[in-house]
PDB file of C-alpha atoms and ligand atoms in Angstrom:
ATOM      1  CA  MET A  83       0.298  -0.378  -0.133  1.00 87.00           C
ATOM      2  CA  ARG A  84       0.907   3.370  -0.638  1.00 93.00           C
ATOM      3  CA  LEU A  85       2.504   5.459   2.292  1.00 95.00           C
ATOM      4  CA  ASP A  86       0.284   8.317   2.286  1.00 94.00           C
ATOM      5  CA  LYS A  87      -2.197   5.665   2.508  1.00 88.00           C
ATOM      6  CA  TYR A  88      -1.479   3.786   4.949  1.00 89.00           C
ATOM      7  CA  ILE A  89      -0.501   6.754   7.689  1.00 90.00           C
ATOM      8  CA  CYS A  90      -4.425   8.319   7.148  1.00 84.00           C
ATOM      9  CA  ARG A  91      -5.671   4.522   7.595  1.00 78.00           C
ATOM     10  CA  CYS A  92      -3.223   4.478  11.108  1.00 78.00           C
ATOM     11  CA  THR A  93      -4.214   8.027  12.046  1.00 79.00           C
ATOM     12  CA  GLU A  94      -6.811  11.036  11.820  1.00 69.00           C
ATOM     13  CA  LEU A  95      -4.649  12.755   9.294  1.00 80.00           C
ATOM     14  CA  SER A  96      -6.341  13.227   5.649  1.00 82.00           C
ATOM     15  CA  ARG A  97      -4.192  12.522   2.571  1.00 87.00           C
ATOM     16  CA  SER A  98      -3.149  15.787   1.736  1.00 91.00           C
ATOM     17  CA  ASP A  99      -1.989  16.410   5.245  1.00 91.00           C
ATOM     18  CA  ALA A 100      -0.131  13.565   5.720  1.00 94.00           C
ATOM     19  CA  LYS A 101       1.376  14.178   2.523  1.00 96.00           C
ATOM     20  CA  LYS A 102       2.817  17.671   4.369  1.00 96.00           C
ATOM     21  CA  ARG A 103       4.138  15.552   7.251  1.00 96.00           C
ATOM     22  CA  LEU A 104       5.918  13.449   4.455  1.00 97.00           C
ATOM     23  CA  LYS A 105       7.670  16.727   3.289  1.00 97.00           C
ATOM     24  CA  GLN A 106       7.779  18.173   6.540  1.00 97.00           C
ATOM     25  CA  GLY A 107      10.423  14.272   7.695  1.00 97.00           C
ATOM     26  CA  ALA A 108       8.165  13.338  10.214  1.00 97.00           C
ATOM     27  CA  VAL A 109       8.068   9.530   8.850  1.00 97.00           C
ATOM     28  CA  LYS A 110      10.034   7.373   9.101  1.00 97.00           C
ATOM     29  CA  VAL A 111      10.436   3.853   7.213  1.00 96.00           C
ATOM     30  CA  ASN A 112      12.053   1.006   9.848  1.00 94.00           C
ATOM     31  CA  ASP A 113      13.845   4.067  10.950  1.00 94.00           C
ATOM     32  CA  GLU A 114      14.723   6.510   7.187  1.00 96.00           C
ATOM     33  CA  VAL A 115      13.009   9.242   6.996  1.00 97.00           C
ATOM     34  CA  VAL A 116      11.323   8.865   4.006  1.00 97.00           C
ATOM     35  CA  LYS A 117       9.301  11.419   2.197  1.00 97.00           C
ATOM     36  CA  ASP A 118       7.565   9.976  -0.874  1.00 97.00           C
ATOM     37  CA  PRO A 119       4.101   9.701  -0.138  1.00 96.00           C
ATOM     38  CA  GLY A 120       4.114   6.244  -3.113  1.00 96.00           C
ATOM     39  CA  HIS A 121       6.428   4.655  -0.990  1.00 97.00           C
ATOM     40  CA  GLN A 122       5.109   0.844  -0.455  1.00 95.00           C
ATOM     41  CA  VAL A 123       5.036  -0.574   2.600  1.00 93.00           C
ATOM     42  CA  TYR A 124       3.128  -3.312   4.354  1.00 88.00           C
ATOM     43  CA  GLU A 125       0.602  -3.983   7.051  1.00 78.00           C
ATOM     44  CA  GLU A 126       4.255  -5.758   8.753  1.00 81.00           C
ATOM     45  CA  THR A 127       6.444  -2.898   7.601  1.00 90.00           C
ATOM     46  CA  HIS A 128       7.293  -0.659  11.129  1.00 92.00           C
ATOM     47  CA  VAL A 129       6.265   2.962   9.909  1.00 93.00           C
ATOM     48  CA  THR A 130       6.968   6.409  13.067  1.00 94.00           C
ATOM     49  CA  LEU A 131       5.358   9.399  12.693  1.00 94.00           C
ATOM     50  CA  ASP A 132       6.864  12.283  14.579  1.00 94.00           C
ATOM     51  CA  ASP A 133       8.827   9.203  16.456  1.00 92.00           C
ATOM     52  CA  ARG A 134       5.969   7.533  17.237  1.00 88.00           C
ATOM     53  CA  THR A 135       4.733   3.530  16.205  1.00 90.00           C
ATOM     54  CA  LEU A 136       2.186   3.247  13.712  1.00 87.00           C
ATOM     55  CA  SER A 137      -0.546   0.413  14.272  1.00 78.00           C
ATOM     56  CA  PHE A 138      -1.680  -0.630  11.334  1.00 76.00           C
ATOM     57  CA  ALA A 139      -5.475  -2.595  11.660  1.00 75.00           C
ATOM     58  CA  ALA A 140      -7.329  -3.845   9.134  1.00 78.00           C
ATOM     59  CA  ALA A 141     -10.342  -1.457   7.793  1.00 87.00           C
ATOM     60  CA  ARG A 142     -13.402  -3.714   7.983  1.00 91.00           C
ATOM     61  CA  TYR A 143     -16.474  -3.546   6.034  1.00 95.00           C
ATOM     62  CA  ILE A 144     -19.500  -4.860   6.877  1.00 96.00           C
ATOM     63  CA  MET A 145     -23.611  -5.667   5.430  1.00 98.00           C
ATOM     64  CA  LEU A 146     -26.287  -5.290   7.989  1.00 98.00           C
ATOM     65  CA  TYR A 147     -29.982  -5.644   7.048  1.00 98.00           C
ATOM     66  CA  LYS A 148     -31.291  -3.282   8.953  1.00 98.00           C
ATOM     67  CA  PRO A 149     -34.707  -3.297  10.836  1.00 98.00           C
ATOM     68  CA  GLN A 150     -37.032  -0.607  11.032  1.00 97.00           C
ATOM     69  CA  ASP A 151     -36.984   1.390  14.325  1.00 96.00           C
ATOM     70  CA  CYS A 152     -33.113   1.930  14.662  1.00 96.00           C
ATOM     71  CA  ILE A 153     -31.237   4.640  13.282  1.00 97.00           C
ATOM     72  CA  CYS A 154     -28.464   4.873  11.016  1.00 96.00           C
ATOM     73  CA  SER A 155     -26.561   7.366  13.081  1.00 93.00           C
ATOM     74  CA  ASN A 156     -23.240   6.929  15.446  1.00 93.00           C
ATOM     75  CA  VAL A 157     -25.327   8.494  18.435  1.00 92.00           C
ATOM     76  CA  ASP A 158     -28.659   7.130  19.470  1.00 93.00           C
ATOM     77  CA  GLU A 159     -31.449   9.381  19.404  1.00 92.00           C
ATOM     78  CA  LEU A 160     -35.527   9.161  19.095  1.00 92.00           C
ATOM     79  CA  TYR A 161     -34.124   5.038  18.375  1.00 96.00           C
ATOM     80  CA  PRO A 162     -31.004   3.208  18.791  1.00 96.00           C
ATOM     81  CA  SER A 163     -27.864   3.355  16.317  1.00 96.00           C
ATOM     82  CA  VAL A 164     -27.800   0.407  13.882  1.00 97.00           C
ATOM     83  CA  LEU A 165     -24.556   0.073  15.329  1.00 96.00           C
ATOM     84  CA  HIS A 166     -25.809  -1.597  18.501  1.00 96.00           C
ATOM     85  CA  LEU A 167     -26.659  -4.827  15.806  1.00 97.00           C
ATOM     86  CA  LEU A 168     -22.546  -5.600  15.984  1.00 95.00           C
ATOM     87  CA  GLU A 169     -21.757  -7.091  18.497  1.00 86.00           C
ATOM     88  CA  ILE A 170     -17.994  -6.220  18.409  1.00 88.00           C
ATOM     89  CA  ASP A 171     -15.334  -4.170  19.441  1.00 82.00           C
ATOM     90  CA  ARG A 172     -15.180  -0.403  18.702  1.00 84.00           C
ATOM     91  CA  ALA A 173     -18.368  -0.665  16.453  1.00 90.00           C
ATOM     92  CA  PHE A 174     -18.664   3.091  17.082  1.00 90.00           C
ATOM     93  CA  ASP A 175     -15.333   3.725  15.386  1.00 86.00           C
ATOM     94  CA  LEU A 176     -17.446   2.698  11.978  1.00 90.00           C
ATOM     95  CA  HIS A 177     -19.399   4.582  10.226  1.00 92.00           C
ATOM     96  CA  ILE A 178     -22.641   4.264   7.908  1.00 94.00           C
ATOM     97  CA  ALA A 179     -21.684   5.068   4.070  1.00 93.00           C
ATOM     98  CA  GLY A 180     -25.154   5.691   2.860  1.00 92.00           C
ATOM     99  CA  ARG A 181     -27.594   6.687   5.497  1.00 95.00           C
ATOM    100  CA  LEU A 182     -31.505   4.957   5.907  1.00 97.00           C
ATOM    101  CA  ASP A 183     -34.573   6.210   7.629  1.00 97.00           C
ATOM    102  CA  ALA A 184     -35.277   5.008  10.796  1.00 96.00           C
ATOM    103  CA  ASP A 185     -38.204   2.870   9.470  1.00 97.00           C
ATOM    104  CA  THR A 186     -37.032   1.077   5.256  1.00 98.00           C
ATOM    105  CA  THR A 187     -35.364  -1.748   5.750  1.00 98.00           C
ATOM    106  CA  GLY A 188     -32.527  -3.539   4.094  1.00 98.00           C
ATOM    107  CA  LEU A 189     -29.203  -2.752   3.166  1.00 98.00           C
ATOM    108  CA  VAL A 190     -26.341  -1.080   4.780  1.00 98.00           C
ATOM    109  CA  LEU A 191     -22.984  -0.572   4.283  1.00 97.00           C
ATOM    110  CA  ILE A 192     -20.090   0.494   7.230  1.00 96.00           C
ATOM    111  CA  THR A 193     -17.092   0.730   7.606  1.00 93.00           C
ATOM    112  CA  ASP A 194     -13.926   2.815   8.079  1.00 87.00           C
ATOM    113  CA  ASP A 195     -12.544   3.662   5.776  1.00 86.00           C
ATOM    114  CA  GLY A 196     -13.964   7.385   4.802  1.00 85.00           C
ATOM    115  CA  GLN A 197     -12.146   7.472   1.094  1.00 85.00           C
ATOM    116  CA  TRP A 198     -14.249   3.515   0.353  1.00 90.00           C
ATOM    117  CA  SER A 199     -16.766   4.758   1.718  1.00 91.00           C
ATOM    118  CA  HIS A 200     -16.718   8.419   0.167  1.00 89.00           C
ATOM    119  CA  LYS A 201     -16.921   6.599  -3.308  1.00 90.00           C
ATOM    120  CA  ILE A 202     -20.457   5.461  -2.514  1.00 93.00           C
ATOM    121  CA  THR A 203     -21.792   8.441  -0.893  1.00 90.00           C
ATOM    122  CA  SER A 204     -19.861  11.343  -3.441  1.00 87.00           C
ATOM    123  CA  PRO A 205     -22.553  12.705  -5.968  1.00 87.00           C
ATOM    124  CA  LYS A 206     -19.756  13.341  -8.567  1.00 87.00           C
ATOM    125  CA  LYS A 207     -19.628   8.863  -8.111  1.00 90.00           C
ATOM    126  CA  ALA A 208     -22.778   7.806  -8.945  1.00 89.00           C
ATOM    127  CA  CYS A 209     -23.359   4.911  -7.147  1.00 94.00           C
ATOM    128  CA  HIS A 210     -25.925   2.708  -7.991  1.00 97.00           C
ATOM    129  CA  LYS A 211     -28.274   2.035  -4.861  1.00 97.00           C
ATOM    130  CA  ARG A 212     -31.539  -0.149  -5.693  1.00 98.00           C
ATOM    131  CA  TYR A 213     -34.833   0.451  -3.585  1.00 98.00           C
ATOM    132  CA  ARG A 214     -37.444  -2.188  -3.480  1.00 98.00           C
ATOM    133  CA  VAL A 215     -40.713   0.128  -2.700  1.00 98.00           C
ATOM    134  CA  GLN A 216     -44.625  -0.626  -1.753  1.00 98.00           C
ATOM    135  CA  LEU A 217     -46.977   2.598  -2.580  1.00 98.00           C
ATOM    136  CA  SER A 218     -50.264   3.876  -1.334  1.00 98.00           C
ATOM    137  CA  ARG A 219     -52.169   4.285  -5.325  1.00 97.00           C
ATOM    138  CA  PRO A 220     -51.250   1.842  -8.627  1.00 98.00           C
ATOM    139  CA  ILE A 221     -48.285   3.145  -9.914  1.00 97.00           C
ATOM    140  CA  ARG A 222     -48.890   5.886 -13.153  1.00 96.00           C
ATOM    141  CA  GLU A 223     -47.916   4.923 -15.978  1.00 95.00           C
ATOM    142  CA  ASP A 224     -45.440   7.511 -17.122  1.00 97.00           C
ATOM    143  CA  ALA A 225     -43.793   7.094 -14.330  1.00 97.00           C
ATOM    144  CA  ALA A 226     -40.570   5.230 -15.318  1.00 97.00           C
ATOM    145  CA  GLU A 227     -40.749   8.237 -18.248  1.00 97.00           C
ATOM    146  CA  LEU A 228     -40.917  10.541 -15.314  1.00 97.00           C
ATOM    147  CA  PHE A 229     -38.077   9.491 -13.624  1.00 98.00           C
ATOM    148  CA  ALA A 230     -36.053   8.031 -16.089  1.00 97.00           C
ATOM    149  CA  GLU A 231     -36.310  12.552 -17.511  1.00 97.00           C
ATOM    150  CA  GLY A 232     -35.911  13.661 -13.859  1.00 96.00           C
ATOM    151  CA  VAL A 233     -38.506  15.056 -11.869  1.00 97.00           C
ATOM    152  CA  GLN A 234     -38.633  18.754 -10.214  1.00 95.00           C
ATOM    153  CA  LEU A 235     -38.104  18.184  -5.925  1.00 94.00           C
ATOM    154  CA  GLN A 236     -39.494  21.171  -3.504  1.00 88.00           C
ATOM    155  CA  ASN A 237     -36.634  22.787  -2.488  1.00 88.00           C
ATOM    156  CA  GLU A 238     -34.328  21.796  -4.967  1.00 92.00           C
ATOM    157  CA  LYS A 239     -32.643  23.590  -7.309  1.00 91.00           C
ATOM    158  CA  ASN A 240     -31.779  20.523 -10.098  1.00 92.00           C
ATOM    159  CA  LEU A 241     -33.980  17.558 -11.078  1.00 96.00           C
ATOM    160  CA  THR A 242     -33.284  14.567  -9.946  1.00 97.00           C
ATOM    161  CA  ARG A 243     -31.011  12.524 -12.520  1.00 96.00           C
ATOM    162  CA  PRO A 244     -32.310   9.928 -14.425  1.00 96.00           C
ATOM    163  CA  ALA A 245     -33.637   7.094 -12.414  1.00 97.00           C
ATOM    164  CA  THR A 246     -34.990   3.876 -13.552  1.00 97.00           C
ATOM    165  CA  LEU A 247     -37.646   1.905 -12.101  1.00 98.00           C
ATOM    166  CA  GLU A 248     -39.492  -1.445 -12.925  1.00 98.00           C
ATOM    167  CA  VAL A 249     -42.919  -2.419 -12.287  1.00 97.00           C
ATOM    168  CA  LEU A 250     -43.431  -5.552 -10.344  1.00 98.00           C
ATOM    169  CA  SER A 251     -47.263  -4.575  -9.853  1.00 97.00           C
ATOM    170  CA  GLU A 252     -49.623  -1.970  -9.613  1.00 96.00           C
ATOM    171  CA  GLN A 253     -48.055  -0.722  -6.183  1.00 98.00           C
ATOM    172  CA  GLU A 254     -44.804  -2.360  -5.982  1.00 98.00           C
ATOM    173  CA  VAL A 255     -41.669  -1.392  -7.810  1.00 98.00           C
ATOM    174  CA  LEU A 256     -38.275  -1.562  -7.894  1.00 98.00           C
ATOM    175  CA  LEU A 257     -36.119   2.461  -8.419  1.00 98.00           C
ATOM    176  CA  THR A 258     -32.316   2.343  -9.226  1.00 98.00           C
ATOM    177  CA  ILE A 259     -31.422   5.839  -8.485  1.00 97.00           C
ATOM    178  CA  SER A 260     -27.754   7.296  -8.605  1.00 96.00           C
ATOM    179  CA  GLU A 261     -27.524  10.067  -5.948  1.00 93.00           C
ATOM    180  CA  GLY A 262     -28.330   9.789  -2.485  1.00 89.00           C
ATOM    181  CA  LYS A 263     -30.530  13.138  -0.730  1.00 91.00           C
ATOM    182  CA  TYR A 264     -32.223  14.022   2.319  1.00 92.00           C
ATOM    183  CA  HIS A 265     -35.772  11.289   1.984  1.00 95.00           C
ATOM    184  CA  GLN A 266     -34.853  11.358  -2.257  1.00 96.00           C
ATOM    185  CA  VAL A 267     -36.741   8.064  -2.822  1.00 97.00           C
ATOM    186  CA  LYS A 268     -40.438   9.567  -0.900  1.00 97.00           C
ATOM    187  CA  ARG A 269     -39.297  12.746  -1.696  1.00 97.00           C
ATOM    188  CA  MET A 270     -39.751  11.439  -6.059  1.00 97.00           C
ATOM    189  CA  PHE A 271     -42.749   9.316  -5.796  1.00 97.00           C
ATOM    190  CA  ALA A 272     -44.273  12.332  -3.307  1.00 96.00           C
ATOM    191  CA  ALA A 273     -43.573  14.070  -6.850  1.00 95.00           C
ATOM    192  CA  ILE A 274     -45.197  11.843  -8.942  1.00 96.00           C
ATOM    193  CA  GLY A 275     -48.598  11.842  -6.665  1.00 96.00           C
ATOM    194  CA  ASN A 276     -47.954   9.010  -4.786  1.00 97.00           C
ATOM    195  CA  ARG A 277     -46.387   8.329  -1.572  1.00 98.00           C
ATOM    196  CA  VAL A 278     -44.055   4.917   0.021  1.00 98.00           C
ATOM    197  CA  VAL A 279     -45.288   2.974   1.972  1.00 98.00           C
ATOM    198  CA  GLY A 280     -42.622   0.792   2.712  1.00 98.00           C
ATOM    199  CA  LEU A 281     -38.685   0.777   1.225  1.00 98.00           C
ATOM    200  CA  HIS A 282     -36.553  -1.334   1.126  1.00 98.00           C
ATOM    201  CA  ARG A 283     -32.769  -1.033   0.160  1.00 98.00           C
ATOM    202  CA  GLU A 284     -32.145  -4.315  -2.335  1.00 98.00           C
ATOM    203  CA  GLN A 285     -28.421  -3.230  -3.948  1.00 98.00           C
ATOM    204  CA  ILE A 286     -25.433  -0.476  -3.329  1.00 98.00           C
ATOM    205  CA  GLY A 287     -23.747  -0.794  -6.896  1.00 96.00           C
ATOM    206  CA  ASP A 288     -22.325  -4.145  -7.297  1.00 96.00           C
ATOM    207  CA  ILE A 289     -22.989  -4.992  -3.503  1.00 98.00           C
ATOM    208  CA  GLU A 290     -26.724  -7.126  -2.900  1.00 98.00           C
ATOM    209  CA  LEU A 291     -28.208  -7.992   0.177  1.00 98.00           C
ATOM    210  CA  ASP A 292     -27.163 -11.178   1.060  1.00 98.00           C
ATOM    211  CA  PRO A 293     -30.859 -13.578   1.410  1.00 97.00           C
ATOM    212  CA  GLU A 294     -28.843 -15.452   3.567  1.00 97.00           C
ATOM    213  CA  LEU A 295     -28.828 -12.538   6.271  1.00 97.00           C
ATOM    214  CA  ASN A 296     -31.856 -12.073   8.793  1.00 97.00           C
ATOM    215  CA  MET A 297     -33.382  -8.607   9.629  1.00 98.00           C
ATOM    216  CA  GLY A 298     -30.782  -7.399  12.158  1.00 97.00           C
ATOM    217  CA  ASP A 299     -28.005  -9.958  11.392  1.00 97.00           C
ATOM    218  CA  TRP A 300     -24.728  -8.382   9.854  1.00 97.00           C
ATOM    219  CA  ARG A 301     -21.394  -9.875   7.948  1.00 97.00           C
ATOM    220  CA  TYR A 302     -17.989  -8.788   7.174  1.00 96.00           C
ATOM    221  CA  LEU A 303     -17.894  -7.912   2.834  1.00 96.00           C
ATOM    222  CA  THR A 304     -15.731 -10.825   1.610  1.00 94.00           C
ATOM    223  CA  GLU A 305     -12.720  -8.772  -0.617  1.00 92.00           C
ATOM    224  CA  GLU A 306     -14.299  -9.325  -4.020  1.00 94.00           C
ATOM    225  CA  GLU A 307     -17.227  -7.172  -2.407  1.00 96.00           C
ATOM    226  CA  VAL A 308     -15.158  -4.501  -0.884  1.00 94.00           C
ATOM    227  CA  GLN A 309     -12.870  -3.711  -4.309  1.00 93.00           C
ATOM    228  CA  SER A 310     -16.700  -4.241  -6.707  1.00 95.00           C
ATOM    229  CA  ILE A 311     -16.544  -0.653  -5.220  1.00 92.00           C
TER     230      ILE A 311
HETATM  231  N1  URA B  83     -35.249   7.796   0.000  1.00 71.41           N
HETATM  232  C1  URA B  83     -35.861   7.588   1.607  1.00 71.41           C
HETATM  233  O1  URA B  83     -36.838   8.127   0.980  1.00 71.41           O
HETATM  234  N2  URA B  83     -35.365   7.029   2.185  1.00 71.41           N
HETATM  235  C2  URA B  83     -34.579   6.141   2.927  1.00 71.41           C
HETATM  236  O2  URA B  83     -34.707   5.548   3.466  1.00 71.41           O
HETATM  237  C3  URA B  83     -33.674   5.908   1.603  1.00 71.41           C
HETATM  238  C4  URA B  83     -33.754   6.241   0.021  1.00 71.41           C
END
């Protein structure tokens, strides 16, 4: 791994701060000052910052099947945080890559790798998320067309990005979107005169909710799933 990335992984420093500290000669690899951010290091390499040894903890990547009535936050509010469902050390050092509402169920990705979660949540990366949606009324015939063109949400400057709608039945659809505005799916259906009465996330990028998981269960992602983002 690159030395600047290793430093970010072991400390709170951002990539640009890590590069600054490298330039200042604050970092030693096997007792030699190294200033090159691209210098290759491994988990077992001895790296110091200001003469303090950095300890490398491998990043953690988790998928959770979120139930209703818990929240995607690191602090409890009206409902408890989903992180209580992970019975592992330092669960609250992790963060959630793309939140769901308290009443939404389904796939939540949880990690301590900020650069990885950025690829999921950054609007620039346009990561796809697929939702199964239950509606209060029959879906209108032109809904797929409207979502493909983009709809106007209240208090937003721009139309929504093109989204894909697959109609499963009159009141059940799959919607794939590539952005994550506040209550986006609920607001999109409100914009076309319908109401979401059930919402479940099935997929983020190429990662699908594992059908072996029951609600409230979790597992670590496979290497292939991590790399797919
Ligand atoms: N869109 C919503 O409206 N709610 C969610 O939980 C996720 C997407």
